Structure formats: structure tokens, C-alpha cells
């Protein structure tokens, strides 16, 4: 059926408003669209995204898991700024790993829950491990040497 014919066709008693109309369950025409609604009313919190402490506790105490991770990251950044690079970056990675452990172990972690439990644990773990490994490989005097990375660096840069 051409679009011009679809706009005003009333031969069967139904008014079709445009070419992308479709009848609903009662047979009435309605506009179907692929656009998202302006207001989302049914978005669920992430799994475990409730308060980490009871509602009568003060606001900072209700969010202690995220505050613990952020405090450790802030201390790591301070140590890095004070020229204790390796210890500071290892502390940052360890804070992310602690966040992954808290996300796995605790039933409710407040604002530390961003996505699903699995995705949060995977993200925190991968980033934490990457930061710790890179901190251990940092020059001068690396504590961890990975031979194939040295060969790759030798092939590409040196």
C-alpha cells in the first residue's frame, strides 16, 4: 500500500495516521516508533545498588563501600604526587581490586554498584590488575619483567 493511500484510508473503519501505524491488541491503530521515551519510568537499580547501611544512618555511612575505594584511590594519588610512584599506583590498583571483592561479597554496596554485579566485578578487576601490573613493570628497576613485552618494545622502538 503506498504511503499516500495509508495516510487517509478509512475503507475498513480504521483511521491509519501514517505509514508506520500498526493496530494494538484491541485493533485500534496506534503509532509505533523506535524512539526512546522522553521520561524513563521503569529503569531498575543495579543489582545490589541499595543502601549499604540502614536508612537511619548518616549519608556518608550509607555509602561506605564507595567511600572506602575513593579514599584509597585518593591516598594513592597523593603518594604518586609525593614522588612515591610505584606504591601510589599499586594502592590505586589494590583499591579497584578491593571494590571488585566488595561487589562480589556484599549484598548491597550502594553507589559502588553501577552496572550488573558481573560487569562491575569484571571492570574493577581488569582495571585493578592492569594498574598493578603496569606499576610493577614501571622503569627504572622494574619488579616484574615480561620478556615478550621487552622484545616487542625492542622491535618497535629501539
GROMACS .gro file of C-alpha atoms in nm:
model
  158
    1UNK     CA    1   0.000   0.000   0.000
    2UNK     CA    2   0.154   0.338  -0.096
    3UNK     CA    3   0.224   0.593   0.177
    4UNK     CA    4  -0.024   0.848   0.038
    5UNK     CA    5  -0.301   0.589   0.046
    6UNK     CA    6  -0.210   0.484   0.401
    7UNK     CA    7  -0.248   0.833   0.542
    8UNK     CA    8  -0.620   0.871   0.481
    9UNK     CA    9  -0.757   0.520   0.421
   10UNK     CA   10  -1.084   0.467   0.609
   11UNK     CA   11  -1.231   0.185   0.399
   12UNK     CA   12  -1.243  -0.069   0.684
   13UNK     CA   13  -1.343   0.175   0.958
   14UNK     CA   14  -0.993   0.227   1.092
   15UNK     CA   15  -0.810   0.553   1.051
   16UNK     CA   16  -0.449   0.493   0.971
   17UNK     CA   17  -0.250   0.804   1.053
   18UNK     CA   18   0.075   0.730   0.872
   19UNK     CA   19   0.269   0.458   0.701
   20UNK     CA   20   0.416   0.318   1.023
   21UNK     CA   21   0.092   0.276   1.216
   22UNK     CA   22   0.002  -0.064   1.348
   23UNK     CA   23  -0.304  -0.188   1.535
   24UNK     CA   24  -0.271  -0.254   1.907
   25UNK     CA   25  -0.421  -0.553   2.094
   26UNK     CA   26  -0.775  -0.411   2.067
   27UNK     CA   27  -0.738  -0.346   1.692
   28UNK     CA   28  -0.713   0.031   1.729
   29UNK     CA   29  -0.444   0.197   1.519
   30UNK     CA   30  -0.150   0.340   1.710
   31UNK     CA   31   0.176   0.495   1.611
   32UNK     CA   32   0.476   0.268   1.659
   33UNK     CA   33   0.811   0.431   1.692
   34UNK     CA   34   1.165   0.320   1.764
   35UNK     CA   35   1.244   0.637   1.956
   36UNK     CA   36   1.311   0.616   2.328
   37UNK     CA   37   1.054   0.782   2.554
   38UNK     CA   38   1.133   1.125   2.697
   39UNK     CA   39   1.096   1.002   3.054
   40UNK     CA   40   1.216   0.660   3.165
   41UNK     CA   41   0.993   0.529   3.441
   42UNK     CA   42   1.092   0.165   3.469
   43UNK     CA   43   1.472   0.161   3.497
   44UNK     CA   44   1.577  -0.072   3.775
   45UNK     CA   45   1.867  -0.007   4.009
   46UNK     CA   46   2.176  -0.218   3.956
   47UNK     CA   47   2.175  -0.544   4.146
   48UNK     CA   48   2.298  -0.458   4.497
   49UNK     CA   49   2.256  -0.086   4.436
   50UNK     CA   50   2.058  -0.013   4.750
   51UNK     CA   51   2.199   0.146   5.063
   52UNK     CA   52   2.499  -0.024   5.218
   53UNK     CA   53   2.379   0.072   5.567
   54UNK     CA   54   2.033   0.131   5.715
   55UNK     CA   55   1.832   0.437   5.621
   56UNK     CA   56   1.866   0.596   5.965
   57UNK     CA   57   2.248   0.605   5.936
   58UNK     CA   58   2.401   0.934   5.820
   59UNK     CA   59   2.454   0.975   5.443
   60UNK     CA   60   2.831   0.901   5.437
   61UNK     CA   61   2.787   0.584   5.640
   62UNK     CA   62   2.525   0.456   5.395
   63UNK     CA   63   2.781   0.473   5.113
   64UNK     CA   64   3.086   0.333   5.294
   65UNK     CA   65   3.196   0.094   5.014
   66UNK     CA   66   3.243   0.367   4.752
   67UNK     CA   67   3.395   0.598   5.012
   68UNK     CA   68   3.648   0.328   5.104
   69UNK     CA   69   3.752   0.278   4.741
   70UNK     CA   70   3.767   0.653   4.670
   71UNK     CA   71   3.969   0.720   4.987
   72UNK     CA   72   4.225   0.456   4.892
   73UNK     CA   73   4.247   0.597   4.538
   74UNK     CA   74   4.291   0.949   4.678
   75UNK     CA   75   4.570   0.827   4.908
   76UNK     CA   76   4.733   0.652   4.611
   77UNK     CA   77   4.715   0.971   4.405
   78UNK     CA   78   4.865   1.168   4.694
   79UNK     CA   79   5.152   0.921   4.725
   80UNK     CA   80   5.207   0.939   4.350
   81UNK     CA   81   5.217   1.320   4.369
   82UNK     CA   82   5.466   1.297   4.656
   83UNK     CA   83   5.703   1.101   4.429
   84UNK     CA   84   5.629   0.753   4.564
   85UNK     CA   85   5.504   0.646   4.223
   86UNK     CA   86   5.513   0.269   4.247
   87UNK     CA   87   5.348   0.246   4.591
   88UNK     CA   88   5.081   0.500   4.495
   89UNK     CA   89   4.981   0.329   4.173
   90UNK     CA   90   4.980  -0.015   4.337
   91UNK     CA   91   4.748   0.130   4.602
   92UNK     CA   92   4.516   0.262   4.329
   93UNK     CA   93   4.503  -0.081   4.164
   94UNK     CA   94   4.451  -0.250   4.500
   95UNK     CA   95   4.161  -0.013   4.574
   96UNK     CA   96   3.992  -0.120   4.250
   97UNK     CA   97   4.051  -0.485   4.333
   98UNK     CA   98   3.902  -0.424   4.679
   99UNK     CA   99   3.600  -0.270   4.506
  100UNK     CA  100   3.564  -0.587   4.297
  101UNK     CA  101   3.582  -0.803   4.610
  102UNK     CA  102   3.324  -0.588   4.788
  103UNK     CA  103   3.096  -0.604   4.485
  104UNK     CA  104   3.123  -0.983   4.492
  105UNK     CA  105   3.092  -1.040   4.868
  106UNK     CA  106   2.843  -0.779   4.991
  107UNK     CA  107   2.472  -0.800   4.910
  108UNK     CA  108   2.435  -0.421   4.897
  109UNK     CA  109   2.716  -0.179   4.813
  110UNK     CA  110   2.534   0.147   4.745
  111UNK     CA  111   2.687   0.366   4.477
  112UNK     CA  112   2.967   0.117   4.411
  113UNK     CA  113   2.705  -0.073   4.209
  114UNK     CA  114   2.693   0.086   3.866
  115UNK     CA  115   2.601  -0.198   3.632
  116UNK     CA  116   2.521  -0.563   3.689
  117UNK     CA  117   2.724  -0.743   3.954
  118UNK     CA  118   2.920  -0.943   3.695
  119UNK     CA  119   3.004  -0.639   3.481
  120UNK     CA  120   3.111  -0.435   3.784
  121UNK     CA  121   3.333  -0.715   3.915
  122UNK     CA  122   3.489  -0.769   3.572
  123UNK     CA  123   3.552  -0.398   3.514
  124UNK     CA  124   3.701  -0.333   3.858
  125UNK     CA  125   3.914  -0.647   3.839
  126UNK     CA  126   4.055  -0.588   3.490
  127UNK     CA  127   4.138  -0.224   3.561
  128UNK     CA  128   4.286  -0.306   3.903
  129UNK     CA  129   4.505  -0.587   3.768
  130UNK     CA  130   4.619  -0.373   3.474
  131UNK     CA  131   4.719  -0.085   3.702
  132UNK     CA  132   4.906  -0.314   3.943
  133UNK     CA  133   5.091  -0.496   3.662
  134UNK     CA  134   5.188  -0.169   3.494
  135UNK     CA  135   5.307  -0.029   3.826
  136UNK     CA  136   5.524  -0.337   3.881
  137UNK     CA  137   5.669  -0.304   3.529
  138UNK     CA  138   5.745   0.069   3.557
  139UNK     CA  139   6.102   0.183   3.489
  140UNK     CA  140   6.360   0.224   3.640
  141UNK     CA  141   6.422  -0.108   3.817
  142UNK     CA  142   6.101  -0.293   3.732
  143UNK     CA  143   5.985  -0.551   3.985
  144UNK     CA  144   5.816  -0.751   3.710
  145UNK     CA  145   5.970  -0.823   3.371
  146UNK     CA  146   5.768  -0.983   3.095
  147UNK     CA  147   6.007  -1.098   2.821
  148UNK     CA  148   5.775  -1.080   2.520
  149UNK     CA  149   5.686  -0.720   2.604
  150UNK     CA  150   6.055  -0.629   2.615
  151UNK     CA  151   6.105  -0.796   2.276
  152UNK     CA  152   5.806  -0.607   2.135
  153UNK     CA  153   5.944  -0.279   2.267
  154UNK     CA  154   6.287  -0.363   2.126
  155UNK     CA  155   6.136  -0.440   1.785
  156UNK     CA  156   5.917  -0.128   1.767
  157UNK     CA  157   6.116   0.147   1.941
  158UNK     CA  158   6.481   0.061   1.973
   0.00000   0.00000   0.00000
